[in-house]
PDB file of C-alpha atoms and ligand atoms in Angstrom:
ATOM      1  CA  MET A 227     128.125 114.360 106.239  1.00  0.00           C
ATOM      2  CA  SER A 228     127.471 112.163 103.211  1.00  0.00           C
ATOM      3  CA  SER A 229     123.905 111.823 101.941  1.00  0.00           C
ATOM      4  CA  LYS A 230     124.055 108.118 102.895  1.00  0.00           C
ATOM      5  CA  GLN A 231     124.441 109.053 106.566  1.00  0.00           C
ATOM      6  CA  ASP A 232     122.291 112.151 106.312  1.00  0.00           C
ATOM      7  CA  TRP A 233     118.969 110.312 105.727  1.00  0.00           C
ATOM      8  CA  ARG A 234     119.023 109.178 109.363  1.00  0.00           C
ATOM      9  CA  LYS A 235     118.206 112.745 110.386  1.00  0.00           C
ATOM     10  CA  TRP A 236     114.569 111.946 109.553  1.00  0.00           C
ATOM     11  CA  LEU A 237     114.440 109.612 112.557  1.00  0.00           C
ATOM     12  CA  ASN A 238     114.135 112.843 114.568  1.00  0.00           C
ATOM     13  CA  PHE A 239     111.155 114.057 112.542  1.00  0.00           C
ATOM     14  CA  SER A 240     108.188 115.059 114.687  1.00  0.00           C
ATOM     15  CA  CYS A 241     104.688 115.916 113.523  1.00  0.00           C
ATOM     16  CA  THR A 242     103.258 119.250 114.686  1.00  0.00           C
ATOM     17  CA  ALA A 243      99.674 118.055 114.065  1.00  0.00           C
ATOM     18  CA  CYS A 244      98.974 120.901 111.636  1.00  0.00           C
ATOM     19  CA  GLY A 245      96.528 118.626 109.778  1.00  0.00           C
ATOM     20  CA  ASN A 246      97.801 119.570 106.299  1.00  0.00           C
ATOM     21  CA  CYS A 247      98.201 115.969 105.183  1.00  0.00           C
ATOM     22  CA  CYS A 248      94.550 115.205 106.029  1.00  0.00           C
ATOM     23  CA  LYS A 249      93.304 118.058 103.827  1.00  0.00           C
ATOM     24  CA  ASN A 250      93.079 118.287 100.047  1.00  0.00           C
ATOM     25  CA  THR A 251      94.413 114.755  99.625  1.00  0.00           C
ATOM     26  CA  ILE A 252      92.644 111.508  98.701  1.00  0.00           C
ATOM     27  CA  VAL A 253      93.549 108.818 101.242  1.00  0.00           C
ATOM     28  CA  LEU A 254      93.486 105.445  99.508  1.00  0.00           C
ATOM     29  CA  ILE A 255      92.595 102.509 101.726  1.00  0.00           C
ATOM     30  CA  THR A 256      92.442  98.721 101.630  1.00  0.00           C
ATOM     31  CA  ASP A 257      89.853  96.261 102.898  1.00  0.00           C
ATOM     32  CA  GLY A 258      92.110  95.743 105.952  1.00  0.00           C
ATOM     33  CA  ASP A 259      91.884  99.453 106.811  1.00  0.00           C
ATOM     34  CA  VAL A 260      88.125  99.476 106.336  1.00  0.00           C
ATOM     35  CA  ARG A 261      87.656  96.416 108.537  1.00  0.00           C
ATOM     36  CA  ARG A 262      89.761  97.931 111.332  1.00  0.00           C
ATOM     37  CA  ILE A 263      87.798 101.216 111.262  1.00  0.00           C
ATOM     38  CA  MET A 264      84.477  99.332 111.162  1.00  0.00           C
ATOM     39  CA  GLU A 265      85.458  97.277 114.199  1.00  0.00           C
ATOM     40  CA  GLY A 266      86.861 100.274 116.058  1.00  0.00           C
ATOM     41  CA  THR A 267      84.007 102.698 115.417  1.00  0.00           C
ATOM     42  CA  GLY A 268      80.982 100.488 114.821  1.00  0.00           C
ATOM     43  CA  LEU A 269      80.358 102.359 111.546  1.00  0.00           C
ATOM     44  CA  PRO A 270      79.354 100.445 108.401  1.00  0.00           C
ATOM     45  CA  ALA A 271      81.841 100.687 105.523  1.00  0.00           C
ATOM     46  CA  LYS A 272      79.407 102.775 103.474  1.00  0.00           C
ATOM     47  CA  ALA A 273      79.549 105.526 106.091  1.00  0.00           C
ATOM     48  CA  PHE A 274      83.196 106.334 105.404  1.00  0.00           C
ATOM     49  CA  VAL A 275      84.232 104.680 102.120  1.00  0.00           C
ATOM     50  CA  ARG A 276      84.112 106.525  98.827  1.00  0.00           C
ATOM     51  CA  PHE A 277      85.166 105.406  95.363  1.00  0.00           C
ATOM     52  CA  PHE A 278      87.215 107.976  93.427  1.00  0.00           C
ATOM     53  CA  SER A 279      87.850 108.046  89.691  1.00  0.00           C
ATOM     54  CA  ASN A 280      90.047 111.177  89.805  1.00  0.00           C
ATOM     55  CA  VAL A 281      93.082 109.579  91.439  1.00  0.00           C
ATOM     56  CA  GLU A 282      96.592 110.028  90.107  1.00  0.00           C
ATOM     57  CA  MET A 283      97.590 106.399  89.658  1.00  0.00           C
ATOM     58  CA  PRO A 284      99.346 104.647  86.767  1.00  0.00           C
ATOM     59  CA  GLN A 285      96.955 103.281  84.110  1.00  0.00           C
ATOM     60  CA  ARG A 286      97.861  99.692  84.929  1.00  0.00           C
ATOM     61  CA  ASP A 287      97.943 100.020  88.710  1.00  0.00           C
ATOM     62  CA  SER A 288      96.516  96.889  90.328  1.00  0.00           C
ATOM     63  CA  LEU A 289      94.374  98.918  92.748  1.00  0.00           C
ATOM     64  CA  TRP A 290      91.989 100.131  90.052  1.00  0.00           C
ATOM     65  CA  ILE A 291      88.553  98.636  90.682  1.00  0.00           C
ATOM     66  CA  ARG A 292      86.059  98.146  87.854  1.00  0.00           C
ATOM     67  CA  LEU A 293      82.618  99.473  88.795  1.00  0.00           C
ATOM     68  CA  GLY A 294      80.234  99.402  85.835  1.00  0.00           C
ATOM     69  CA  LYS A 295      82.010 101.289  83.074  1.00  0.00           C
ATOM     70  CA  ARG A 296      84.065 103.284  85.564  1.00  0.00           C
ATOM     71  CA  ARG A 297      87.496 102.626  86.970  1.00  0.00           C
ATOM     72  CA  VAL A 298      87.820 103.771  90.576  1.00  0.00           C
ATOM     73  CA  ALA A 299      90.040 103.541  93.650  1.00  0.00           C
ATOM     74  CA  MET A 300      88.791 103.053  97.203  1.00  0.00           C
ATOM     75  CA  GLY A 301      89.446 105.881  99.658  1.00  0.00           C
ATOM     76  CA  LEU A 302      88.187 107.631 102.756  1.00  0.00           C
ATOM     77  CA  LYS A 303      85.222 109.966 102.320  1.00  0.00           C
ATOM     78  CA  TRP A 304      86.031 113.604 102.611  1.00  0.00           C
ATOM     79  CA  GLU A 305      84.158 116.755 103.339  1.00  0.00           C
ATOM     80  CA  SER A 306      84.284 119.787 101.109  1.00  0.00           C
ATOM     81  CA  LYS A 307      84.599 123.471 101.912  1.00  0.00           C
ATOM     82  CA  PRO A 308      87.308 123.048 103.014  1.00  0.00           C
ATOM     83  CA  THR A 309      88.269 119.661 101.588  1.00  0.00           C
ATOM     84  CA  ARG A 310      89.360 117.381 104.407  1.00  0.00           C
ATOM     85  CA  CYS A 311      89.159 113.774 105.535  1.00  0.00           C
ATOM     86  CA  MET A 312      85.793 113.166 107.212  1.00  0.00           C
ATOM     87  CA  PHE A 313      87.605 111.953 110.335  1.00  0.00           C
ATOM     88  CA  LEU A 314      89.680 115.102 110.822  1.00  0.00           C
ATOM     89  CA  GLY A 315      88.311 117.047 113.766  1.00  0.00           C
ATOM     90  CA  ALA A 316      88.017 120.845 114.017  1.00  0.00           C
ATOM     91  CA  ASP A 317      91.061 120.662 116.320  1.00  0.00           C
ATOM     92  CA  ASN A 318      93.056 118.992 113.484  1.00  0.00           C
ATOM     93  CA  MET A 319      93.190 115.724 115.436  1.00  0.00           C
ATOM     94  CA  CYS A 320      92.317 112.366 113.838  1.00  0.00           C
ATOM     95  CA  GLY A 321      88.976 111.055 115.107  1.00  0.00           C
ATOM     96  CA  VAL A 322      89.956 107.426 114.432  1.00  0.00           C
ATOM     97  CA  TYR A 323      93.602 107.639 115.453  1.00  0.00           C
ATOM     98  CA  GLU A 324      93.748 104.162 117.039  1.00  0.00           C
ATOM     99  CA  HIS A 325      92.176 102.597 113.951  1.00  0.00           C
ATOM    100  CA  ARG A 326      93.523 104.866 111.208  1.00  0.00           C
ATOM    101  CA  PRO A 327      94.635 103.487 107.823  1.00  0.00           C
ATOM    102  CA  VAL A 328      98.162 102.118 107.600  1.00  0.00           C
ATOM    103  CA  THR A 329      99.017 104.715 104.989  1.00  0.00           C
ATOM    104  CA  CYS A 330      98.233 107.433 107.570  1.00  0.00           C
ATOM    105  CA  ARG A 331     100.622 105.682 109.983  1.00  0.00           C
ATOM    106  CA  SER A 332     103.487 105.596 107.519  1.00  0.00           C
ATOM    107  CA  HIS A 333     102.942 109.148 106.257  1.00  0.00           C
ATOM    108  CA  PRO A 334     104.966 111.314 105.686  1.00  0.00           C
ATOM    109  CA  PHE A 335     107.907 108.923 105.594  1.00  0.00           C
ATOM    110  CA  GLU A 336     109.130 107.685 102.248  1.00  0.00           C
ATOM    111  CA  ILE A 337     111.233 104.588 102.730  1.00  0.00           C
ATOM    112  CA  LYS A 338     113.536 102.641 100.465  1.00  0.00           C
ATOM    113  CA  THR A 339     114.338  99.090 101.504  1.00  0.00           C
ATOM    114  CA  ASN A 340     116.535  96.308 100.200  1.00  0.00           C
ATOM    115  CA  ASP A 341     115.402  92.724  99.549  1.00  0.00           C
ATOM    116  CA  ASN A 342     115.705  91.892 103.254  1.00  0.00           C
ATOM    117  CA  TRP A 343     113.558  94.840 104.339  1.00  0.00           C
ATOM    118  CA  GLY A 344     116.599  96.750 105.527  1.00  0.00           C
ATOM    119  CA  ILE A 345     116.007 100.513 105.227  1.00  0.00           C
ATOM    120  CA  THR A 346     118.498 102.015 102.815  1.00  0.00           C
ATOM    121  CA  ARG A 347     117.095 105.540 102.572  1.00  0.00           C
ATOM    122  CA  LEU A 348     114.554 107.677 104.368  1.00  0.00           C
ATOM    123  CA  GLY A 349     112.854 110.917 103.398  1.00  0.00           C
ATOM    124  CA  ILE A 350     109.529 112.655 103.770  1.00  0.00           C
ATOM    125  CA  SER A 351     106.757 113.276 101.279  1.00  0.00           C
ATOM    126  CA  ALA A 352     106.574 116.625  99.519  1.00  0.00           C
ATOM    127  CA  VAL A 353     102.887 116.213  98.618  1.00  0.00           C
ATOM    128  CA  VAL A 354     101.818 118.824 101.182  1.00  0.00           C
ATOM    129  CA  ASP A 355     103.601 121.520 103.142  1.00  0.00           C
ATOM    130  CA  CYS A 356     104.792 119.794 106.337  1.00  0.00           C
ATOM    131  CA  PRO A 357     105.823 122.224 109.112  1.00  0.00           C
ATOM    132  CA  HIS A 358     107.474 119.551 111.246  1.00  0.00           C
ATOM    133  CA  GLU A 359     109.865 119.751 114.183  1.00  0.00           C
ATOM    134  CA  TRP A 360     113.028 117.781 114.941  1.00  0.00           C
ATOM    135  CA  ASP A 361     112.413 116.355 118.406  1.00  0.00           C
ATOM    136  CA  GLY A 362     110.994 112.980 117.334  1.00  0.00           C
ATOM    137  CA  GLU A 363     112.430 109.580 118.261  1.00  0.00           C
ATOM    138  CA  HIS A 364     111.568 107.139 115.498  1.00  0.00           C
ATOM    139  CA  THR A 365     113.409 103.883 115.089  1.00  0.00           C
ATOM    140  CA  LEU A 366     114.258 101.945 111.951  1.00  0.00           C
ATOM    141  CA  ARG A 367     112.530  98.923 113.484  1.00  0.00           C
ATOM    142  CA  GLU A 368     109.243 100.823 113.924  1.00  0.00           C
ATOM    143  CA  LEU A 369     109.343 102.330 110.423  1.00  0.00           C
ATOM    144  CA  LYS A 370     110.212  98.988 108.880  1.00  0.00           C
ATOM    145  CA  ALA A 371     107.324  97.264 110.673  1.00  0.00           C
ATOM    146  CA  THR A 372     104.827  99.838 109.388  1.00  0.00           C
ATOM    147  CA  GLU A 373     106.233  99.591 105.867  1.00  0.00           C
ATOM    148  CA  ARG A 374     105.896  95.803 105.879  1.00  0.00           C
ATOM    149  CA  TRP A 375     102.379  96.016 107.285  1.00  0.00           C
ATOM    150  CA  ASN A 376     101.467  98.457 104.502  1.00  0.00           C
ATOM    151  CA  CYS A 377     102.951  96.269 101.770  1.00  0.00           C
ATOM    152  CA  ASP A 378     101.347  93.063 103.084  1.00  0.00           C
ATOM    153  CA  GLN A 379      97.965  94.736 103.388  1.00  0.00           C
ATOM    154  CA  VAL A 380      98.109  96.224  99.891  1.00  0.00           C
ATOM    155  CA  GLU A 381      99.222  92.907  98.370  1.00  0.00           C
ATOM    156  CA  ALA A 382      96.316  91.055 100.010  1.00  0.00           C
ATOM    157  CA  PHE A 383      93.869  93.690  98.736  1.00  0.00           C
ATOM    158  CA  GLU A 384      95.328  93.539  95.222  1.00  0.00           C
ATOM    159  CA  VAL A 385      94.495  89.825  95.070  1.00  0.00           C
ATOM    160  CA  LYS A 386      90.845  90.575  95.921  1.00  0.00           C
ATOM    161  CA  VAL A 387      90.615  93.469  93.461  1.00  0.00           C
ATOM    162  CA  LYS A 388      92.051  91.274  90.724  1.00  0.00           C
ATOM    163  CA  ALA A 389      89.448  88.563  91.426  1.00  0.00           C
ATOM    164  CA  TRP A 390      86.661  91.175  91.364  1.00  0.00           C
ATOM    165  CA  ASN A 391      87.883  92.695  88.088  1.00  0.00           C
ATOM    166  CA  ARG A 392      87.969  89.243  86.473  1.00  0.00           C
ATOM    167  CA  LYS A 393      84.462  88.369  87.609  1.00  0.00           C
ATOM    168  CA  ARG A 394      82.213  87.758  84.640  1.00  0.00           C
ATOM    169  CA  SER A 395      78.789  87.632  86.289  1.00  0.00           C
ATOM    170  CA  GLY A 396      76.792  89.724  88.761  1.00  0.00           C
ATOM    171  CA  LYS A 397      76.383  93.452  89.299  1.00  0.00           C
ATOM    172  CA  ARG A 398      79.377  95.781  89.352  1.00  0.00           C
ATOM    173  CA  THR A 399      78.177  98.276  91.921  1.00  0.00           C
ATOM    174  CA  ALA A 400      80.002  99.769  94.909  1.00  0.00           C
ATOM    175  CA  ASP A 401      77.730  97.822  97.279  1.00  0.00           C
ATOM    176  CA  GLU A 402      78.481  94.565  95.480  1.00  0.00           C
ATOM    177  CA  PHE A 403      82.218  95.256  95.621  1.00  0.00           C
ATOM    178  CA  LEU A 404      82.066  95.851  99.381  1.00  0.00           C
ATOM    179  CA  ARG A 405      80.141  92.572  99.746  1.00  0.00           C
ATOM    180  CA  PHE A 406      82.646  90.788  97.516  1.00  0.00           C
ATOM    181  CA  VAL A 407      85.575  91.784  99.729  1.00  0.00           C
ATOM    182  CA  GLY A 408      83.639  90.974 102.913  1.00  0.00           C
ATOM    183  CA  LEU A 409      82.861  94.511 104.065  1.00  0.00           C
ATOM    184  CA  ALA A 410      79.052  94.483 103.814  1.00  0.00           C
TER     185      ALA A 410
HETATM  186  S1  LIG B 261      92.105 108.905 108.960  1.00  0.00           S
HETATM  187 FE1  LIG B 261      92.938 110.355 110.425  1.00  0.00          FE
HETATM  188  S2  LIG B 261      95.128 110.502 109.918  1.00  0.00           S
HETATM  189 FE2  LIG B 261      94.092 109.563 108.165  1.00  0.00          FE
HETATM  190  S3  LIG B 261      93.586 111.268 106.771  1.00  0.00           S
HETATM  191 FE3  LIG B 261      91.811 110.946 108.091  1.00  0.00          FE
HETATM  192  S4  LIG B 261      92.071 112.351 109.836  1.00  0.00           S
HETATM  193 FE4  LIG B 261      94.053 112.144 108.792  1.00  0.00          FE
HETATM  194  S1  LIG B 262     101.716 117.901 107.304  1.00  0.00           S
HETATM  195 FE1  LIG B 262     103.450 117.119 108.538  1.00  0.00          FE
HETATM  196  S2  LIG B 262     103.314 118.248 110.474  1.00  0.00           S
HETATM  197 FE2  LIG B 262     101.343 118.513 109.452  1.00  0.00          FE
HETATM  198  S3  LIG B 262     100.046 116.862 110.284  1.00  0.00           S
HETATM  199 FE3  LIG B 262     100.985 116.085 108.397  1.00  0.00          FE
HETATM  200  S4  LIG B 262     102.862 115.020 109.083  1.00  0.00           S
HETATM  201 FE4  LIG B 262     102.193 116.350 110.761  1.00  0.00          FE
END
């Protein structure tokens, strides 16, 4: 089978809910993700948002947020010992599954699309060990929809981050940023 046909095998990927991808990883989020979790859980943004400066992102990435003299990225809070997303339960299930970030919905798929959003290649992330099974039933339509949702949401957030970073007056605190993007 050629590699061009072979990528479709990932449509049968199925998650075994081992929880590895919710541990030891920083989950970056957008204002859209935060708003959905706030509405779904009743929690204020400050209860689950954390700003990280130790993220592996290109120097010029448009998701860097200027806070004071620091440059940070917005992510989900995590707990240490062991390091895990604050929403991951002891049973390795997501406590906000219905409202989870879009990036958690698209993970672990890595998708390449053409200009018309047609999927040209599919794979899975190698960031964490993923002991998956092969009895899944994903469709290209479903994966494409999630990918578009992710891209649209990130683009909308980038516009807000850019406006914040250009702002010349006012405080540059985390609270002010959350207010600026309508989350406080
Ligand atoms: S929000 Fe849920 S799926 Fe996403 S990292 Fe946290 S526990 Fe995992
Ligand atoms: S690492 Fe793979 S199998 Fe484990 S929870 Fe994440 S996606 Fe599922």
